[in-house]
PDB file of C-alpha atoms and ligand atoms in Angstrom:
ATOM      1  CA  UNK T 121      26.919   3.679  -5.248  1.00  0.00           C
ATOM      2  CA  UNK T 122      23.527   5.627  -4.630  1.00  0.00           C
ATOM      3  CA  UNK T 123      22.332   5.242  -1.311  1.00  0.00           C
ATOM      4  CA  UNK T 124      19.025   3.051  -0.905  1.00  0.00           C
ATOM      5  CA  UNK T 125      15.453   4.975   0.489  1.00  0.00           C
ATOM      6  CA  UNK T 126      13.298   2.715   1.442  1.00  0.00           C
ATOM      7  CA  UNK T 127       9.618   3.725   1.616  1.00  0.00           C
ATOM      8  CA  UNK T 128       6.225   2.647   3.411  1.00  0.00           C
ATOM      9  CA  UNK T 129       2.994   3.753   2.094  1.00  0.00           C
ATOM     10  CA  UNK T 130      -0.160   3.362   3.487  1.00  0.00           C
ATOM     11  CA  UNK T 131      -3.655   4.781   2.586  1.00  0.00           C
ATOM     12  CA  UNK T 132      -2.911   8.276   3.298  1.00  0.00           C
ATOM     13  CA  UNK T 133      -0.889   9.123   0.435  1.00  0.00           C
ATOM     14  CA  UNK T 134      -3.355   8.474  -1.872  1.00  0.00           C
ATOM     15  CA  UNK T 135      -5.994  10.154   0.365  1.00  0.00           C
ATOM     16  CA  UNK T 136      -5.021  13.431  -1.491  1.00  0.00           C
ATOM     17  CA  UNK T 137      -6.101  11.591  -4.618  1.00  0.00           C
ATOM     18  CA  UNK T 138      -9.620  10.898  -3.657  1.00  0.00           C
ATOM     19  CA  UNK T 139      -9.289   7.529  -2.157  1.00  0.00           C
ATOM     20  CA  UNK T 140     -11.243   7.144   0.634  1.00  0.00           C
ATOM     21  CA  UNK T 141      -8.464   5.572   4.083  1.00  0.00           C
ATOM     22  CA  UNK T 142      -9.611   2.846   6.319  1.00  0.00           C
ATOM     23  CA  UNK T 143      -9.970   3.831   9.648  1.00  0.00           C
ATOM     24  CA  UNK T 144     -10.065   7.853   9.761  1.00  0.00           C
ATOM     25  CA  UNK T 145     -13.627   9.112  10.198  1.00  0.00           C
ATOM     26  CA  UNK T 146     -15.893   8.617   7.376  1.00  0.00           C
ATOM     27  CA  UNK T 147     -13.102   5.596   6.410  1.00  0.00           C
ATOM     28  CA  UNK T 148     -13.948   2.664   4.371  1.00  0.00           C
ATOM     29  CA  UNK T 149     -14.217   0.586   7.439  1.00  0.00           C
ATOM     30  CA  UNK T 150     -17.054   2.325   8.958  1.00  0.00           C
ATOM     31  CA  UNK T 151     -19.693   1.546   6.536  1.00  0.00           C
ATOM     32  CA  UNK T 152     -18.191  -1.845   5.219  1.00  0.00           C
ATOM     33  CA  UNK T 153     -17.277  -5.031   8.347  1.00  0.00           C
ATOM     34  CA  UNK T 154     -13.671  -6.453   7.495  1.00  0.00           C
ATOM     35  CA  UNK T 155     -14.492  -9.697   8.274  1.00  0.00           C
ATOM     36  CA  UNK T 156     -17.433  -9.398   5.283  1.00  0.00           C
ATOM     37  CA  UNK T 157     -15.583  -8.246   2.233  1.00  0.00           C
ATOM     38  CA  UNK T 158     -12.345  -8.326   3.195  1.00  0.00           C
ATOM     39  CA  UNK T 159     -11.668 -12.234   4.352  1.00  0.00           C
ATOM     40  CA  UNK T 160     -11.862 -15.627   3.381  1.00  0.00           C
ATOM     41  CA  UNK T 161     -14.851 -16.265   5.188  1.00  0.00           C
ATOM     42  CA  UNK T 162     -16.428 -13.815   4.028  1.00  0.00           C
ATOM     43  CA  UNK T 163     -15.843 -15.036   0.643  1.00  0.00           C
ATOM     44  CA  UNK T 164     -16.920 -18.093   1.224  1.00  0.00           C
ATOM     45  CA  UNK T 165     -20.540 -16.806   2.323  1.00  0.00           C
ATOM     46  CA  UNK T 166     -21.050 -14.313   0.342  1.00  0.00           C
ATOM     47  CA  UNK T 167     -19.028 -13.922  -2.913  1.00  0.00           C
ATOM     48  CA  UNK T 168     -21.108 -10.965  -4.715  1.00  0.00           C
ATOM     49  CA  UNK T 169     -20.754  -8.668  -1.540  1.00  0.00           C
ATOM     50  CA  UNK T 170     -17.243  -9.264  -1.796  1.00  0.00           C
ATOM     51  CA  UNK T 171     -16.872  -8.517  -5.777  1.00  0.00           C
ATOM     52  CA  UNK T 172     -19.099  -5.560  -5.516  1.00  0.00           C
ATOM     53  CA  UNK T 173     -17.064  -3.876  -3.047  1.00  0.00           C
ATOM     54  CA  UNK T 174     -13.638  -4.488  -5.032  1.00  0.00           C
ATOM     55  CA  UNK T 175     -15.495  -3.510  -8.206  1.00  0.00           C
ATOM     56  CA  UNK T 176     -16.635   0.071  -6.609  1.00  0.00           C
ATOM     57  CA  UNK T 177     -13.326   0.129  -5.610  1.00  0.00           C
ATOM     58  CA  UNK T 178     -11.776  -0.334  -8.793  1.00  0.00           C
ATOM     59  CA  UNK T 179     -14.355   2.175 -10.359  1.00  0.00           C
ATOM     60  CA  UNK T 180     -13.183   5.096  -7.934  1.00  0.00           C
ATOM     61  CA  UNK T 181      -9.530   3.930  -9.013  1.00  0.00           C
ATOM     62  CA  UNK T 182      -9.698   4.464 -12.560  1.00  0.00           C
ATOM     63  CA  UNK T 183     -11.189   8.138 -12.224  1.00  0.00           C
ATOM     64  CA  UNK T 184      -8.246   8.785  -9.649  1.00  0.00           C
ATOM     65  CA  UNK T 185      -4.972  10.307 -10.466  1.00  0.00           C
ATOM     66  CA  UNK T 186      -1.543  10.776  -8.755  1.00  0.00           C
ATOM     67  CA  UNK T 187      -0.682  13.476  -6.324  1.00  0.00           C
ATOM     68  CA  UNK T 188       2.115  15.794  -5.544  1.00  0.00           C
ATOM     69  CA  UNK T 189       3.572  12.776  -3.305  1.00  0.00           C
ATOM     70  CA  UNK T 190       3.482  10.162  -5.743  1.00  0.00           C
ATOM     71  CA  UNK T 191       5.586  12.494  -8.141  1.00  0.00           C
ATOM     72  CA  UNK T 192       7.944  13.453  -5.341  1.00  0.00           C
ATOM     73  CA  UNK T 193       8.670   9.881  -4.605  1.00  0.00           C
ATOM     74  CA  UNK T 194       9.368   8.896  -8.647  1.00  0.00           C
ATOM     75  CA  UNK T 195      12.226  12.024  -8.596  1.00  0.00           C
ATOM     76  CA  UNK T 196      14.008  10.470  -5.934  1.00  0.00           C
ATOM     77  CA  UNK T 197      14.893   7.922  -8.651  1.00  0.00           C
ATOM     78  CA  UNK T 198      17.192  10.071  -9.753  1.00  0.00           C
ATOM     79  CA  UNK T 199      19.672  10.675  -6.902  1.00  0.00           C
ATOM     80  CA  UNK T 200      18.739   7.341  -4.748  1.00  0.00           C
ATOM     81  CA  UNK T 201      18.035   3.615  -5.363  1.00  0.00           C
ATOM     82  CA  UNK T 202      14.490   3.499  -4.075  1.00  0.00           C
ATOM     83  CA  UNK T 203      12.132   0.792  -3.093  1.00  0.00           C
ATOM     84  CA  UNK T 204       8.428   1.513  -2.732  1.00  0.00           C
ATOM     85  CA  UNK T 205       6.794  -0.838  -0.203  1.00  0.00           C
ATOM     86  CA  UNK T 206       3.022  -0.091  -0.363  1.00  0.00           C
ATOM     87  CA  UNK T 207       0.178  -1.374   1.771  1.00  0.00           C
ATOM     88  CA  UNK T 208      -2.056  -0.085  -1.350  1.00  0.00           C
ATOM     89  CA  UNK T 209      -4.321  -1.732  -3.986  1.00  0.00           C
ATOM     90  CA  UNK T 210      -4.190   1.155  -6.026  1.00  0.00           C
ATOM     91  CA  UNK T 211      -1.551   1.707  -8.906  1.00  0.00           C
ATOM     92  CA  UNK T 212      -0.895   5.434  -8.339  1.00  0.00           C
ATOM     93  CA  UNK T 213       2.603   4.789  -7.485  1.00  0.00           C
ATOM     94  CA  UNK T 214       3.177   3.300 -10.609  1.00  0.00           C
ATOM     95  CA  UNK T 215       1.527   6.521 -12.549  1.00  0.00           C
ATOM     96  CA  UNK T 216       3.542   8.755 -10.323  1.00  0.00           C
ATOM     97  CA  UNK T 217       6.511   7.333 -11.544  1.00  0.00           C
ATOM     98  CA  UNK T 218       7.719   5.096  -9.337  1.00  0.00           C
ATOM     99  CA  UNK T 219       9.607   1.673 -10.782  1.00  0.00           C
ATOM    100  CA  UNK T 220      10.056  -0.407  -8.030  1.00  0.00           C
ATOM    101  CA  UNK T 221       7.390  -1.164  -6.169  1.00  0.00           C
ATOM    102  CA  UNK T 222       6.302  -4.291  -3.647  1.00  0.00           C
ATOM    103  CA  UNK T 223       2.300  -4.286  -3.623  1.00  0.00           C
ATOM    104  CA  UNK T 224       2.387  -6.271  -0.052  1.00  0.00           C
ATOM    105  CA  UNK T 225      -1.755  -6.158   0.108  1.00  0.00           C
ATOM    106  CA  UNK T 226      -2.190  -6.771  -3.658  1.00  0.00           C
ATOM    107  CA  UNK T 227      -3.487  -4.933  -6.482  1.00  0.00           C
ATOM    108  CA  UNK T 228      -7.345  -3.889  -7.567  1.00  0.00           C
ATOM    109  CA  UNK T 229      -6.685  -3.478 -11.054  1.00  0.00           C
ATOM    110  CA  UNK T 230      -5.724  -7.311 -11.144  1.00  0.00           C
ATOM    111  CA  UNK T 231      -7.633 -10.726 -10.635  1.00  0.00           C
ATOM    112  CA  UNK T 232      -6.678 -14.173  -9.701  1.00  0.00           C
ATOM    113  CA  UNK T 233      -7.619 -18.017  -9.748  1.00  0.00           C
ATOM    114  CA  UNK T 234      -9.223 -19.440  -6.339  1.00  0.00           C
ATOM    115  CA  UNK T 235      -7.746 -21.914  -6.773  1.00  0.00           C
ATOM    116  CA  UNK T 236      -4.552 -21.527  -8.425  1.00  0.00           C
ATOM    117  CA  UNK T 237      -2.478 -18.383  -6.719  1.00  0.00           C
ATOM    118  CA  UNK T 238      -0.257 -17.945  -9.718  1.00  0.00           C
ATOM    119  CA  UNK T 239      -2.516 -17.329 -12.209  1.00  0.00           C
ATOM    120  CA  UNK T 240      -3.015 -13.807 -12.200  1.00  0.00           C
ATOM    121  CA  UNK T 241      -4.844 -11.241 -15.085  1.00  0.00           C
ATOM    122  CA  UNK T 242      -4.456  -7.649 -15.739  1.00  0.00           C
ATOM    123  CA  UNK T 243      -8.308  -6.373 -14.705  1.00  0.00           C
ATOM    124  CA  UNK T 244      -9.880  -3.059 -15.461  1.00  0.00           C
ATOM    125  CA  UNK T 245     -13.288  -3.620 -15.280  1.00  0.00           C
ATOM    126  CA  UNK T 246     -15.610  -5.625 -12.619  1.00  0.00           C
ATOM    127  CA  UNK T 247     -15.376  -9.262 -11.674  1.00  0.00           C
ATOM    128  CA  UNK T 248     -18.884 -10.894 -11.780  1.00  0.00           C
ATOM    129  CA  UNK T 249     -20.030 -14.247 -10.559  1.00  0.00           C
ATOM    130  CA  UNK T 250     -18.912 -16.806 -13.212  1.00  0.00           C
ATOM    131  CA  UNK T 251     -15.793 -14.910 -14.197  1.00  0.00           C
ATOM    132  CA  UNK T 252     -13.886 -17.764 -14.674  1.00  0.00           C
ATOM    133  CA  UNK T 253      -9.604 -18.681 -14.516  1.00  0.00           C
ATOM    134  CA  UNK T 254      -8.277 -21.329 -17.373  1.00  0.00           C
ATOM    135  CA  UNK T 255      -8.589 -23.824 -14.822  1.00  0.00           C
ATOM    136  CA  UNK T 256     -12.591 -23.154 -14.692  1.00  0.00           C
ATOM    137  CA  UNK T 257     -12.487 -21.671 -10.948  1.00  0.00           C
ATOM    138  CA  UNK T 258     -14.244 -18.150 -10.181  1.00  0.00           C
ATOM    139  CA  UNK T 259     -11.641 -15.367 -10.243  1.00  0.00           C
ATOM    140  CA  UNK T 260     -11.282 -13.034  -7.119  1.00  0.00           C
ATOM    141  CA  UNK T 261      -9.266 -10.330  -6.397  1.00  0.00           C
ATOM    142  CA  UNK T 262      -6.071  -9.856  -6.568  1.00  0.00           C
ATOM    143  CA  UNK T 263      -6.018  -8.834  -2.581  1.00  0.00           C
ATOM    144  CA  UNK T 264      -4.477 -10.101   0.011  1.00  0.00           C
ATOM    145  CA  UNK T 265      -7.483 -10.679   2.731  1.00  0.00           C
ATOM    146  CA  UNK T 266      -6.917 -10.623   6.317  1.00  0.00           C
ATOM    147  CA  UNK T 267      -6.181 -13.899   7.959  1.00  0.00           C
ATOM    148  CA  UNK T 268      -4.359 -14.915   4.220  1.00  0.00           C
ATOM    149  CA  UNK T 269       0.011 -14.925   3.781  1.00  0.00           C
ATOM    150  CA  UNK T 270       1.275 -11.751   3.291  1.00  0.00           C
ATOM    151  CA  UNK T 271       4.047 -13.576  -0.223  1.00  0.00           C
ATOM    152  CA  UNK T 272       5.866 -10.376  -0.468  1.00  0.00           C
ATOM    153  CA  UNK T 273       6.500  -9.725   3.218  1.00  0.00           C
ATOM    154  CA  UNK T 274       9.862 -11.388   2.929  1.00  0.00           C
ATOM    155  CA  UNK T 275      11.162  -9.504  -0.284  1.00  0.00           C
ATOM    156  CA  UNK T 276       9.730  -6.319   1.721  1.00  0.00           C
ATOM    157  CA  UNK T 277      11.675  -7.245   5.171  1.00  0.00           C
ATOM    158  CA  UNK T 278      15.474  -7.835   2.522  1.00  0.00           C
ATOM    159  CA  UNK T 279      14.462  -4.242   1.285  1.00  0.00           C
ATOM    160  CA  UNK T 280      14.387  -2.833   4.215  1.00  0.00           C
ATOM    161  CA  UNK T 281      17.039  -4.519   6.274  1.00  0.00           C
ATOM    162  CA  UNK T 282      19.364  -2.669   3.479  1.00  0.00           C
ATOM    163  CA  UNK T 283      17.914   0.411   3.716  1.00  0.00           C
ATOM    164  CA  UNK T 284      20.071   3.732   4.328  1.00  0.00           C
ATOM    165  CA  UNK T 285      17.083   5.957   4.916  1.00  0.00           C
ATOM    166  CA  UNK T 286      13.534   4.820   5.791  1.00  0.00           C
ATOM    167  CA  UNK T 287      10.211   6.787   5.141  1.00  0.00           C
ATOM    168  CA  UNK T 288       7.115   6.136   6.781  1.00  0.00           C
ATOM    169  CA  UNK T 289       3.563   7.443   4.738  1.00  0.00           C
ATOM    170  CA  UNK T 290       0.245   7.811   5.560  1.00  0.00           C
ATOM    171  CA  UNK T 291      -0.162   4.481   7.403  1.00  0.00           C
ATOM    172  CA  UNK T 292      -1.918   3.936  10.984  1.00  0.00           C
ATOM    173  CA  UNK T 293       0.630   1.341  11.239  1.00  0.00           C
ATOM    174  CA  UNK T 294      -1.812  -1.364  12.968  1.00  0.00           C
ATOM    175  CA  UNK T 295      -2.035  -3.543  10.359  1.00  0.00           C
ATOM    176  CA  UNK T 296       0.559  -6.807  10.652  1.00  0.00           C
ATOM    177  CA  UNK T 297       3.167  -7.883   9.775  1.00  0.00           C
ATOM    178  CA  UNK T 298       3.486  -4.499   7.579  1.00  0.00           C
ATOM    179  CA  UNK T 299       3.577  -2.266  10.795  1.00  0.00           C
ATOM    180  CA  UNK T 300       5.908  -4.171  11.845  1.00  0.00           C
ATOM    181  CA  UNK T 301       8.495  -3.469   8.870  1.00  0.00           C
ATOM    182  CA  UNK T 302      10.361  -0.623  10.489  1.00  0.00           C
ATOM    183  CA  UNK T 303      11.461  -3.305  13.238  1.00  0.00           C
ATOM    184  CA  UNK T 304      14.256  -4.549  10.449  1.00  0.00           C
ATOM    185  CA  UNK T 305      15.906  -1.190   9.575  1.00  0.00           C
ATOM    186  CA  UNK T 306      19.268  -0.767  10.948  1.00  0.00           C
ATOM    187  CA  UNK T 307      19.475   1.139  14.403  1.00  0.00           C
ATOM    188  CA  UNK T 308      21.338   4.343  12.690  1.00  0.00           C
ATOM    189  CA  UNK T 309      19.029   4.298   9.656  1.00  0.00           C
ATOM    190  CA  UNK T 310      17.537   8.266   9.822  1.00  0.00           C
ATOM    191  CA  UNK T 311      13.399   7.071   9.614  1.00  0.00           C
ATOM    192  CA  UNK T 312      11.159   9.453   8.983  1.00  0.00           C
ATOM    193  CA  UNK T 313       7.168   9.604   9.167  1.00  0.00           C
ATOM    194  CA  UNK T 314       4.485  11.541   7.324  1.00  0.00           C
ATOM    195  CA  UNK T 315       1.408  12.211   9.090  1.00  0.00           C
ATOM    196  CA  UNK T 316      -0.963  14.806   9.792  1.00  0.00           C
ATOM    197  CA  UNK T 317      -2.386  13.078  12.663  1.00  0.00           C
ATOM    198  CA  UNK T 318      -0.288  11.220  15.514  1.00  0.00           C
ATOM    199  CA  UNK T 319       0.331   7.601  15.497  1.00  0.00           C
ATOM    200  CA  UNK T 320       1.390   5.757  18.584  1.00  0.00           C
ATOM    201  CA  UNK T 321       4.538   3.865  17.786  1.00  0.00           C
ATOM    202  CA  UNK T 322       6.902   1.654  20.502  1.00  0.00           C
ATOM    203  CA  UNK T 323      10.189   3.345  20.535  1.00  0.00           C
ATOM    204  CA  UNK T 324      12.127   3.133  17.385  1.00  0.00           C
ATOM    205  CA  UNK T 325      15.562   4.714  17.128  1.00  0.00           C
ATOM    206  CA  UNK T 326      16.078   7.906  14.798  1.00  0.00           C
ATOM    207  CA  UNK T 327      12.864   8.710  13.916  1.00  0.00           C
ATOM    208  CA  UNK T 328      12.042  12.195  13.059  1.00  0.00           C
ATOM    209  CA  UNK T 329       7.952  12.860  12.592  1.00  0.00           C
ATOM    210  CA  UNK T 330       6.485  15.287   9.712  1.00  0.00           C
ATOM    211  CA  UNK T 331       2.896  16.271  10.846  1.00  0.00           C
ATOM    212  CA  UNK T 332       1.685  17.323   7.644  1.00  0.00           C
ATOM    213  CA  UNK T 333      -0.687  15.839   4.747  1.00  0.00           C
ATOM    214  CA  UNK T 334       1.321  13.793   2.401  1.00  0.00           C
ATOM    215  CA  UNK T 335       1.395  16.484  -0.882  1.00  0.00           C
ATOM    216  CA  UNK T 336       3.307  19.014   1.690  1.00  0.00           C
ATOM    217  CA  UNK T 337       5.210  16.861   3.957  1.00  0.00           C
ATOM    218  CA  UNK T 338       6.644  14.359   1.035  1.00  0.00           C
ATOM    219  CA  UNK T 339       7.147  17.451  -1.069  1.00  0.00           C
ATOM    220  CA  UNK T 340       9.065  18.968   1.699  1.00  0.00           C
ATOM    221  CA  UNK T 341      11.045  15.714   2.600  1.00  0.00           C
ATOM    222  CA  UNK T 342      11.805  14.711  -0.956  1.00  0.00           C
ATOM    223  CA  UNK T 343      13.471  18.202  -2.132  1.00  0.00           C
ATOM    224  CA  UNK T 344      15.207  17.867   1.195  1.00  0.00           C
ATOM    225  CA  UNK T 345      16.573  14.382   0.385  1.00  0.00           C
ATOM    226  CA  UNK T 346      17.274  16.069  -3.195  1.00  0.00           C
ATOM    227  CA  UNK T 347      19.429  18.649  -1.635  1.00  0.00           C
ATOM    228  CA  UNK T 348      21.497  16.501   0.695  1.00  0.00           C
ATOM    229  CA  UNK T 349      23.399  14.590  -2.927  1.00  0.00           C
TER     230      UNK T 349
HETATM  231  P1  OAD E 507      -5.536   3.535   7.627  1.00  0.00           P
HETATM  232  O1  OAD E 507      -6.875   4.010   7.164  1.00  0.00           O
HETATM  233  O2  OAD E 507      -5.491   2.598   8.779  1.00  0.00           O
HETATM  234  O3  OAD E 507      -4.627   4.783   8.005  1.00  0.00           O
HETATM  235  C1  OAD E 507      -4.525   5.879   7.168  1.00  0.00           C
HETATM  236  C2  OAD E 507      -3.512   6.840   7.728  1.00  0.00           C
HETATM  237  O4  OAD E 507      -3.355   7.908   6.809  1.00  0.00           O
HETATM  238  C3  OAD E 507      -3.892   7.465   9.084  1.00  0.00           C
HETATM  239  O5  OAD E 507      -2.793   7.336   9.967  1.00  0.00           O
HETATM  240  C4  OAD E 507      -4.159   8.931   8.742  1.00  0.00           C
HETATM  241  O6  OAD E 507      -3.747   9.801   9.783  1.00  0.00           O
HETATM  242  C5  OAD E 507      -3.284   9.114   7.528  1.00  0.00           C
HETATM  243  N1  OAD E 507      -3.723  10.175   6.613  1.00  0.00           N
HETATM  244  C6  OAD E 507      -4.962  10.627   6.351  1.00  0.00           C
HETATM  245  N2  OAD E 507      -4.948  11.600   5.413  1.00  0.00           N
HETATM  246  C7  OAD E 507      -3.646  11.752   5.054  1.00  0.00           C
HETATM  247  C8  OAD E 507      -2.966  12.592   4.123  1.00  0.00           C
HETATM  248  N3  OAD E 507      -3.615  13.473   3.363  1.00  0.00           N
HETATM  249  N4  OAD E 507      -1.629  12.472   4.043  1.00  0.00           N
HETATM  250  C9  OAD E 507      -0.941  11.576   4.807  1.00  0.00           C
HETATM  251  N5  OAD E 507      -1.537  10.763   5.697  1.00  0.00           N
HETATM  252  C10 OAD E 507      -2.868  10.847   5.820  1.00  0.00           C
HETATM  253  O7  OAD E 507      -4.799   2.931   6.332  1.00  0.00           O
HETATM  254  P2  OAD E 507      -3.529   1.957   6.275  1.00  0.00           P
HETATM  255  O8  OAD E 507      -2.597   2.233   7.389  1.00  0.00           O
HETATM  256  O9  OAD E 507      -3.009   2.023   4.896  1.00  0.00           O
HETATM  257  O10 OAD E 507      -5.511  -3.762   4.265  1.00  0.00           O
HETATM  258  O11 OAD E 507      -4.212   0.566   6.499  1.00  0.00           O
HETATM  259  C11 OAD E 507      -3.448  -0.597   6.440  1.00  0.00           C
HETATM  260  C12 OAD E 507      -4.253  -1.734   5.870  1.00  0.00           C
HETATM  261  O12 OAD E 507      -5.464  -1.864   6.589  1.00  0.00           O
HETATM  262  C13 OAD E 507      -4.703  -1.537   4.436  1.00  0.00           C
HETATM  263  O13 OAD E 507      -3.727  -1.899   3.501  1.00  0.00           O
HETATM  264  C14 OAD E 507      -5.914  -2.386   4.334  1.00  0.00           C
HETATM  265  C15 OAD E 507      -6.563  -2.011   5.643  1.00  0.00           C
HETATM  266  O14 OAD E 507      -7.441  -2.898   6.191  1.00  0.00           O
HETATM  267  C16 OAD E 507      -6.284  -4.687   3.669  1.00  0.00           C
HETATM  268  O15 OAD E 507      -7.378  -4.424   3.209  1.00  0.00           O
HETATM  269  C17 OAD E 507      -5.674  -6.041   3.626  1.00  0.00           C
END
């Protein structure tokens, strides 16, 4: 049986790509307050901020391509049983190569009902005001805001209680209950982490830190990983 990787993502790896993180400098949460386009409440005040930032987002997405990471993480397909657990809206994962993939935070290049969760559409191009579900309600984005359920967190925590090997990417891991993932790997699971900058973790049992940009580091990590089957 092929052993099982595990893997967190987090803005980083697609940083590479062109899309802009959250909280380095110059990050999208410098110029844009959380609690405006990125909640319920703000939502419910002001519902074209709130569609024009996820339709600039979207924009930037669909000139974006995969990087060296993305790939690196598709090829481990073919030696492991790999689970991609991404704290991403984007779908470079998915053009990398990748097959199995939890979206924990949602996806841009999707929409939804307001006020029916399961009705979900395939969206490439903006939401405007009056955009409307079958039922008749506004669409949104398909994002999970903060303060809103997290509905994959519990298919992400069975993942990675059965992981064999755990990779950390390009997450600030402050963001809960995502940061919080690594808490349900088995004590001897190796984990790994893949970040050019440092990130201030509790203690956590076999973890081994690559300090480099994700295109190098996964590179290097992945051929490693190769080797080792
Ligand atoms: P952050 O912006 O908080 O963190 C990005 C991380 O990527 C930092 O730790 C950087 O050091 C690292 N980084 C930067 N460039 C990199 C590169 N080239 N290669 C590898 N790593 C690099 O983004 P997230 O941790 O993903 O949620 O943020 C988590 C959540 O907070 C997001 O999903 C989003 C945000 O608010 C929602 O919007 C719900």
């Amino acid at each position: 049986m092929k052993q099982k990787i595990v893997i967190l993502t987090g803005a980083g790896i697609s940083a590479e790509s062109g899309i802009s993180t959250f909280r380095d400098s110059g990050g999208l949460w410098e110029n844009h307050r959380i609690e405006d386009v990125a909640s319920p409440g703000g939502w419910k005040r002001d519902r074209n901020l709130v569609l024009n930032f996820y339709n600039q987002r979207r924009r930037q997405l669909l000139e974006c391509k995969p990087n060296r990471a993305h790939f690196a993480l598709a090829e481990l397909e073919s030696k492991y049983d790999v689970t991609v657990i991404t704290q991403n809206i984007d779908n470079l994962h998915e053009l990398g190569g990748s097959t199995n993939i939890i979206h924990l935070h949602g996806e841009l290049l999707k929409a939804r009902s307001t006020i029916d969760e399961t009705l979900i559409y395939e969206c490439k191009k903006d939401i405007e005001l009056g955009d409307k579900c079958e039922k008749d309600s506004q669409l949104r984005p398909h994002i999970v805001w903060f303060g809103e359920a997290v509905p994959k967190m519990d298919e992400a925590i069975v993942a990675t209680r059965e992981a064999d090997i755990f990779i950390v990417i390009g997450t600030s891991m402050v963001v809960y209950p995502a940061a919080g993932l690594i808490n349900y790997c088995k004590y001897e699971v190796p984990k790994w982490l893949v970040n050019p900058n440092e990130i201030a973790l509790p203690r956590i049992p076999n973890l081994k830190f690559i300090n480099e940009k994700a295109t190098t580091g996964v590179d290097y990590l992945v051929k490693r990983l190769l080797e080792e089957q």
